[in-house]
Every structure is written in structure tokens, then in C-alpha cells.
Coordinates of C-alpha atoms and ligand atoms in Angstrom, one line a residue:
M1 CA 19.3 15.9 5.5
Q2 CA 17.6 13.0 7.2
F3 CA 15.6 11.3 4.3
A4 CA 13.8 8.6 6.3
G5 CA 10.2 9.7 6.9
T6 CA 10.6 13.2 5.5
H7 CA 8.1 15.1 3.3
V8 CA 9.4 16.4 0.0
L9 CA 7.6 19.7 -0.5
S10 CA 10.1 22.2 -2.0
V11 CA 13.6 22.1 -3.5
E12 CA 14.4 24.6 -0.7
Q13 CA 14.9 21.7 1.7
F14 CA 17.8 20.2 -0.2
E15 CA 21.5 20.8 0.1
R16 CA 24.0 19.8 -2.6
G17 CA 25.0 16.7 -0.7
D18 CA 21.4 15.6 -0.6
I19 CA 21.2 15.8 -4.3
D20 CA 24.4 13.8 -4.7
R21 CA 22.9 11.1 -2.5
I22 CA 19.6 11.0 -4.4
F23 CA 21.5 10.8 -7.7
A24 CA 23.7 8.0 -6.4
V25 CA 20.7 5.9 -5.4
A26 CA 19.0 6.8 -8.7
D27 CA 22.0 5.4 -10.6
A28 CA 21.7 2.2 -8.7
M29 CA 18.1 1.8 -9.7
A30 CA 18.9 1.5 -13.4
P31 CA 19.0 -2.4 -13.5
Y32 CA 15.5 -2.5 -12.1
A33 CA 14.1 0.3 -14.3
L34 CA 15.6 -1.5 -17.3
R35 CA 14.0 -4.8 -16.2
Q36 CA 17.3 -6.5 -15.8
K37 CA 16.5 -7.4 -12.2
V38 CA 13.4 -7.4 -10.0
T39 CA 13.3 -6.3 -6.4
R40 CA 10.5 -6.8 -3.8
V41 CA 12.0 -4.5 -1.1
L42 CA 8.7 -2.6 -0.7
E43 CA 6.5 -5.7 -0.7
G44 CA 3.4 -4.9 1.3
A45 CA 3.8 -1.1 1.2
I46 CA 1.1 1.1 -0.3
L47 CA 1.6 4.4 -2.2
G48 CA -1.4 6.7 -2.2
N49 CA -1.1 8.5 -5.5
M50 CA -3.5 11.5 -5.2
F51 CA -3.7 13.5 -8.3
F52 CA -6.2 16.3 -8.1
E53 CA -5.0 17.9 -11.4
P54 CA -4.2 16.4 -14.9
S55 CA -1.0 14.4 -15.1
T56 CA 0.5 11.7 -17.2
R57 CA 4.2 11.3 -16.6
T58 CA 4.4 12.3 -12.9
R59 CA 1.4 10.2 -11.8
V60 CA 2.3 7.1 -13.9
S61 CA 6.1 7.3 -13.2
F62 CA 5.5 7.7 -9.4
G63 CA 3.2 4.6 -9.6
C64 CA 5.7 2.6 -11.8
A65 CA 8.6 3.5 -9.5
F66 CA 6.7 2.2 -6.5
N67 CA 5.7 -1.0 -8.3
L68 CA 9.3 -1.5 -9.5
L69 CA 10.3 -1.5 -5.8
G70 CA 7.7 -4.2 -5.1
G71 CA 5.0 -1.9 -3.6
N72 CA 1.3 -1.4 -4.4
V73 CA -0.3 1.7 -5.7
R74 CA -3.8 3.2 -4.8
E75 CA -4.8 6.1 -7.0
T76 CA -7.3 8.8 -7.0
I77 CA -7.7 11.1 -10.1
G78 CA -9.4 14.5 -10.3
L79 CA -11.0 16.6 -7.6
E80 CA -14.5 15.9 -8.7
S81 CA -14.1 12.1 -8.0
T82 CA -13.2 12.7 -4.3
S83 CA -14.9 14.1 -1.3
L84 CA -13.0 17.4 -1.7
A85 CA -15.8 18.1 -4.1
K86 CA -18.3 17.6 -1.3
G87 CA -16.6 20.2 0.8
E88 CA -14.3 18.0 2.8
S89 CA -11.2 19.9 4.0
I90 CA -7.6 19.1 3.1
Y91 CA -7.0 18.4 6.8
D92 CA -9.7 15.7 7.0
T93 CA -8.7 14.2 3.6
A94 CA -5.1 14.0 4.7
R95 CA -5.9 12.4 8.1
V96 CA -8.0 9.7 6.3
L97 CA -5.8 8.9 3.3
S98 CA -2.6 8.8 5.4
G99 CA -4.3 6.1 7.4
Y100 CA -4.5 4.0 4.3
S101 CA -1.0 4.4 2.9
D102 CA 2.7 4.3 3.8
I103 CA 3.6 7.3 1.6
I104 CA 1.6 9.7 -0.5
C105 CA 2.3 11.6 -3.7
M106 CA 0.0 14.5 -4.3
R107 CA -0.8 17.0 -7.0
H108 CA -3.3 19.8 -6.5
P109 CA -4.1 23.1 -8.3
T110 CA -3.6 25.4 -5.3
A111 CA -0.2 26.6 -4.3
G112 CA 0.6 25.6 -0.7
S113 CA -2.1 22.9 -0.6
V114 CA 0.4 19.9 -0.6
A115 CA 2.2 21.5 2.4
E116 CA -1.1 21.9 4.1
F117 CA -1.9 18.3 3.4
A118 CA 1.5 17.1 4.6
A119 CA 1.1 19.0 7.9
A120 CA -2.0 16.8 8.7
S121 CA -0.6 13.6 7.2
R122 CA 0.6 10.7 9.3
V123 CA 2.9 9.5 6.5
P124 CA 5.5 11.2 4.3
V125 CA 4.1 13.3 1.4
I126 CA 5.8 14.1 -1.9
N127 CA 4.7 17.2 -3.7
G128 CA 3.8 16.2 -7.3
G129 CA 3.0 19.9 -8.2
D130 CA 1.0 22.5 -6.2
G131 CA -0.4 25.0 -8.6
A132 CA 2.2 27.4 -10.0
N133 CA 4.3 27.0 -7.0
E134 CA 6.7 24.0 -7.1
H135 CA 7.4 20.6 -8.5
P136 CA 10.4 19.3 -6.6
S137 CA 10.7 15.7 -8.0
Q138 CA 10.6 17.2 -11.6
A139 CA 13.5 19.5 -10.7
L140 CA 15.4 16.5 -9.3
L141 CA 14.9 14.5 -12.5
D142 CA 15.7 17.6 -14.6
L143 CA 19.0 18.2 -12.8
Y144 CA 19.8 14.4 -13.0
T145 CA 19.1 14.6 -16.7
I146 CA 21.3 17.7 -17.2
R147 CA 24.1 16.0 -15.3
K148 CA 23.9 12.8 -17.4
E149 CA 23.7 14.7 -20.7
L150 CA 26.6 17.0 -19.8
H151 CA 28.7 14.0 -18.7
H152 CA 28.0 12.5 -22.1
H153 CA 29.8 15.5 -23.6
G154 CA 32.6 15.5 -21.0
R155 CA 31.2 18.5 -18.9
E156 CA 30.3 19.1 -15.3
L157 CA 27.2 20.7 -13.6
D158 CA 29.1 23.6 -12.2
G159 CA 29.6 26.3 -14.9
L160 CA 26.3 25.2 -16.6
R161 CA 24.7 27.6 -19.2
I162 CA 21.0 27.2 -19.5
A163 CA 18.1 29.0 -21.2
M164 CA 14.6 28.6 -19.8
I165 CA 11.9 29.4 -22.3
G166 CA 8.2 29.9 -22.2
D167 CA 5.7 30.6 -19.5
L168 CA 8.1 31.3 -16.7
K169 CA 5.5 33.0 -14.6
H170 CA 3.2 30.0 -14.1
G171 CA 5.6 27.1 -14.7
R172 CA 6.2 25.3 -11.4
T173 CA 8.9 23.2 -13.1
V174 CA 11.1 26.2 -13.8
H175 CA 10.4 27.6 -10.3
S176 CA 11.7 24.5 -8.7
L177 CA 14.6 24.3 -11.3
C178 CA 15.7 27.8 -10.3
R179 CA 15.9 26.8 -6.7
M180 CA 17.9 23.7 -7.7
L181 CA 20.4 25.8 -9.7
T182 CA 21.2 27.8 -6.6
L183 CA 23.0 24.6 -5.3
L184 CA 25.4 24.8 -8.3
K185 CA 28.4 27.1 -8.9
Q186 CA 28.8 29.7 -11.6
V187 CA 25.6 29.1 -13.6
K188 CA 24.6 31.4 -16.5
V189 CA 20.8 31.5 -16.8
V190 CA 18.9 33.1 -19.7
L191 CA 15.2 33.6 -19.0
V192 CA 13.2 33.9 -22.2
S193 CA 9.5 34.7 -22.0
P194 CA 6.9 37.3 -23.0
Q195 CA 7.2 40.2 -20.6
E196 CA 3.8 39.4 -19.1
L197 CA 5.0 35.8 -18.4
A198 CA 8.3 36.7 -16.8
M199 CA 10.0 34.7 -14.1
P200 CA 8.8 35.9 -10.7
E201 CA 11.3 38.3 -9.0
L202 CA 11.7 35.9 -6.1
Y203 CA 13.5 33.3 -8.3
I204 CA 15.6 35.8 -10.1
E205 CA 16.7 37.1 -6.7
L206 CA 17.6 33.6 -5.5
L207 CA 19.7 33.0 -8.6
R208 CA 21.5 36.3 -8.2
Q209 CA 22.1 35.7 -4.5
A210 CA 23.8 32.4 -5.5
G211 CA 26.2 34.4 -7.6
H212 CA 24.7 33.3 -10.9
Q213 CA 24.6 35.5 -14.0
V214 CA 21.0 36.1 -15.0
T215 CA 20.0 37.5 -18.4
I216 CA 16.4 38.3 -19.2
S217 CA 15.2 38.3 -22.8
T218 CA 12.2 38.2 -25.1
D219 CA 14.2 36.9 -28.1
L220 CA 14.6 33.2 -28.7
T221 CA 17.4 33.0 -31.3
D222 CA 19.8 35.3 -29.4
S223 CA 19.2 33.4 -26.2
I224 CA 19.9 29.9 -27.4
A225 CA 23.2 30.7 -29.1
Q226 CA 25.5 30.0 -26.2
V227 CA 24.0 27.6 -23.8
D228 CA 24.4 23.9 -22.9
I229 CA 20.8 23.3 -22.2
I230 CA 17.6 24.7 -23.7
Y231 CA 14.7 24.1 -21.3
S232 CA 11.5 24.8 -23.1
T233 CA 8.1 24.9 -21.4
R234 CA 4.4 25.0 -22.3
I235 CA 2.1 28.0 -21.9
Q236 CA 0.3 26.9 -18.7
E237 CA -3.2 27.5 -20.2
E238 CA -4.9 26.2 -17.0
R239 CA -3.5 29.0 -14.9
F240 CA -4.9 31.8 -17.1
A241 CA -8.2 33.6 -16.6
S242 CA -9.3 32.4 -20.1
K243 CA -8.2 30.2 -22.8
A244 CA -8.2 33.1 -25.2
E245 CA -5.7 35.0 -23.0
A246 CA -3.3 31.9 -23.0
A247 CA -3.7 31.6 -26.8
M248 CA -2.1 35.1 -27.2
Y249 CA 1.2 33.7 -26.1
R250 CA 1.1 30.2 -27.7
G251 CA 3.7 29.7 -30.4
R252 CA 5.9 32.7 -29.5
F253 CA 9.1 30.7 -29.0
R254 CA 9.1 27.8 -31.4
L255 CA 12.2 25.7 -31.8
N256 CA 12.6 23.6 -34.9
Q257 CA 15.6 21.9 -36.5
A258 CA 16.4 24.8 -38.9
T259 CA 16.5 27.3 -36.0
Y260 CA 18.6 24.8 -33.9
T261 CA 21.1 24.3 -36.8
Q262 CA 21.4 28.0 -37.5
Y263 CA 21.8 29.3 -33.9
C264 CA 22.8 26.6 -31.4
E265 CA 26.3 25.4 -30.6
P266 CA 26.8 21.7 -31.5
N267 CA 25.5 19.4 -28.9
T268 CA 23.2 21.9 -27.2
V269 CA 20.8 19.6 -25.3
I270 CA 17.0 20.2 -25.7
M271 CA 14.8 19.5 -22.6
H272 CA 11.1 20.0 -21.8
P273 CA 9.2 18.7 -18.7
L274 CA 6.5 17.6 -21.1
P275 CA 3.7 17.6 -22.2
R276 CA 4.9 19.7 -25.2
D277 CA 1.9 21.4 -26.8
S278 CA 1.9 19.9 -30.3
R279 CA -1.1 21.8 -31.6
A280 CA -0.1 23.6 -34.8
E281 CA -0.5 27.0 -33.2
A282 CA 1.8 26.1 -30.3
N283 CA 4.4 23.6 -31.3
E284 CA 7.1 24.9 -28.9
L285 CA 9.3 21.9 -29.9
D286 CA 8.7 20.9 -33.5
N287 CA 8.4 17.2 -34.4
D288 CA 11.2 17.7 -36.9
L289 CA 13.5 17.7 -33.8
N290 CA 12.5 14.1 -33.0
H291 CA 15.6 12.7 -34.7
N292 CA 18.0 15.2 -33.3
P293 CA 20.2 13.1 -30.9
N294 CA 20.4 16.1 -28.5
L295 CA 16.6 16.1 -28.0
A296 CA 16.7 14.7 -24.5
I297 CA 12.9 14.9 -23.6
F298 CA 12.2 11.2 -23.6
R299 CA 15.4 10.3 -21.8
Q300 CA 14.4 13.1 -19.3
A301 CA 11.0 11.4 -18.8
D302 CA 12.7 8.0 -18.4
N303 CA 14.9 9.4 -15.7
G304 CA 11.8 10.3 -13.8
I305 CA 11.5 6.6 -12.9
L306 CA 15.0 6.4 -11.5
V307 CA 14.8 9.6 -9.4
R308 CA 11.3 8.7 -8.0
M309 CA 12.5 5.2 -7.1
A310 CA 15.4 6.8 -5.3
L311 CA 13.1 9.1 -3.4
F312 CA 10.9 6.2 -2.3
A313 CA 13.9 4.1 -1.3
L314 CA 15.4 6.9 0.8
I315 CA 12.2 8.2 2.4
L316 CA 11.1 4.6 3.3
D317 CA 14.7 3.8 4.3
V318 CA 15.3 0.8 2.2
A319 CA 18.1 2.2 -0.2
H320 CA 20.6 -0.2 1.4
A321 CA 18.3 -3.2 1.0
V322 CA 17.1 -3.0 -2.6
D323 CA 19.7 -5.5 -3.9
L324 CA 19.1 -7.9 -1.0
H325 CA 15.6 -8.5 -2.4
A326 CA 16.6 -8.8 -6.0
R327 CA 16.2 -11.6 -8.5
P328 CA 16.5 -11.9 -12.3
V329 CA 13.5 -11.1 -14.5
N330 CA 11.7 -14.1 -16.0
W331 CA 9.7 -12.5 -18.8
Y332 CA 10.6 -11.3 -22.3
H333 CA 11.5 -7.7 -22.4
R334 CA 12.8 -5.5 -25.2
R335 CA 14.2 -2.1 -24.4
S336 CA 15.8 0.3 -26.8
Ligands
NCD401 C1 4.6 19.8 -15.9 C2 3.7 20.2 -14.7 O1 2.7 19.5 -14.5 O2 4.0 21.1 -14.0 N1 4.5 18.5 -16.3 C3 5.1 17.5 -15.7 O3 4.9 17.2 -14.5 N2 6.1 16.8 -16.3 C4 4.7 20.8 -16.9 C5 3.4 21.2 -17.7 O4 2.3 20.7 -17.4 O5 3.5 22.0 -18.6

């Protein structure tokens, strides 16, 4: 695909070669993300970071990624703090905000709203999550993480075995990840959820059409026994009619170190898009996993910077010029 000037709205728009290109650029961003070098390649550019729904990682990592390339970030947080709360349309908001920025990242609670915004925008728009629909940059960083973790154990992406666990009905990260997996070969997917929170048929069908083996289960321990990746997710409380309804499902699929040791193959990698729900009644990934070297959740979050830097560099067409604007860092930094 042509990256320059494009919107990123759905994983559907990518081919395998596009993913390889994004990952190659992401790899090249490591010295900047690790503060070994500084680049000013996006000096003068403005990112409009528009988050109309709660976010920590996605919002801050998009902002940091843009800053690390030398650009500036303008941010708006929460529907209630914008004119959308006064009845302004998405069309008008998009026309206005795209006049202030060179690129926009947007999160919104309604499925399809980011595409609607992009259609009216004068600058490229990246979908930071639209309701229960999609979260394409998360799927990119998830696959980037899977690739890195597997390489570490001498394995390739094709032939991947993955269990996705939790609220597969409302989880936009797993929806985008399913689309992403259709770009691979010979994947085995185990979908583990309460029946009421099952993966929508659309995504199961896409996986099957790609020739992948899909197993559906309501049992955690069986499902994690023969996989390379465990991808755990949070019950998406905000998508339920009531908190009480969401609470019925919380804590159904808890993974702790004892379960991991008993059932998983050695070196099974544990992922989660985060936030993990650490309330006692939820605790989908127990804190006692924190010292498990295969708990990749924080490496996964770190990778978000690299992948988002790559998206900006490609969409704003400066990937070739990042190193030309580089210099060493001159402040103390400690990374571990
Ligand atoms: C996810 C999201 O917002 O969809 N978080 C994220 O972006 N890393 C997952 C979640 O909120 O459970």
C-alpha cells in the first residue's frame, strides 16, 4: 500500500508486505525510543491526539512517539470537554481539528465514528479504537511483539499457536488481531470466553477462510496447554448495559503462576493489551506472574512506541530521513 497520507482505520487495509515494511521501520526506531539518539525529523509538525474515551497507553504512546520524532502534540481528553458535548457533529469537529494538525489519532466510543471522522478530515487519521470495533495500531504492536518473542525462542510467525482469552465479544484488540492473523499462514487459534462473550462470527469466519484452525472453548486450562502465545483480555465493563452484568464474568479465566507451571509448555508467552484488571475479583493475570520471564506485557507496551513511531514516519513520509536529523542525546538516561 501507499503509506504517505493514508488513514489507518482497520487492519483490513494491510497486506503482509505492508506489515513487514512497518516492522522494518519500527526496528529502526529502537535507538530513538531507547534514548540513544535524538531526531528532529518531524520538527514543526502537530499531532492532534483526540481521545474521547479513557486511555493511558495508546494516548501517551502516540504522543511520545510523535515527540520522539521531533513533533508537537495537542491533546483533547473526554467527550464532555469538547464541543461534541454541545451537539457538534463529527463532520464539523473533523473539519475544524484537521485544520489545526498534520495528523490525528482518535479514540471514540462508537464503532465506525473514526472512519466517519476520517472521511471529513483534511489530514490522515489513525484509529486509536472505535467502540468494540477495531484497534489497528494495537494489533500491529501485538503482532510485532509476537514476532519478537517468537524469534527469541527461534520460531517464526507462520505456524503460530495462540489462545485469545476473555471478553472476545467486545474486545476491539482481539477483533483487530484476528484480522491480522489472516495475513499469516497455518495459525492455530483457540478462542476462550464465556459463551455470552464469544468472538463474533465475522472474525471466526475470516480466520477459517484464511485456512486457520479455530477451536472454541470455555475452559482455560485445556486451552493454554499447547500454545505459543496466551493473549488475555479484560472484561470490557464499559460496553455492558450495567456494571453488575459485567461483574458476572469477571474473574472467570484467571491465570497465575501455579496454573501456568502446571498446564503451559515451557516458554509460553503471556500477553495482554492492558490495562489488566487487578481488582481482587478480576485479576485475569495475577501479580505472581510479574517475575515470569515470559510475561511480555510490559515489553508489549514498550513496543507500542516503536510501532507508532513507524506509522507516523511512514504516513508523513519521513521514514528515509529519520537518521538524517539525528544527534546523540545529551542528558542522563537510565533504561533497563
Ligand atoms: C485496550 C483498548 O482500549 O481497547 N487497551 C489498549 O488500548 N491497550 C484494551 C482494554 O481497554 O481492555
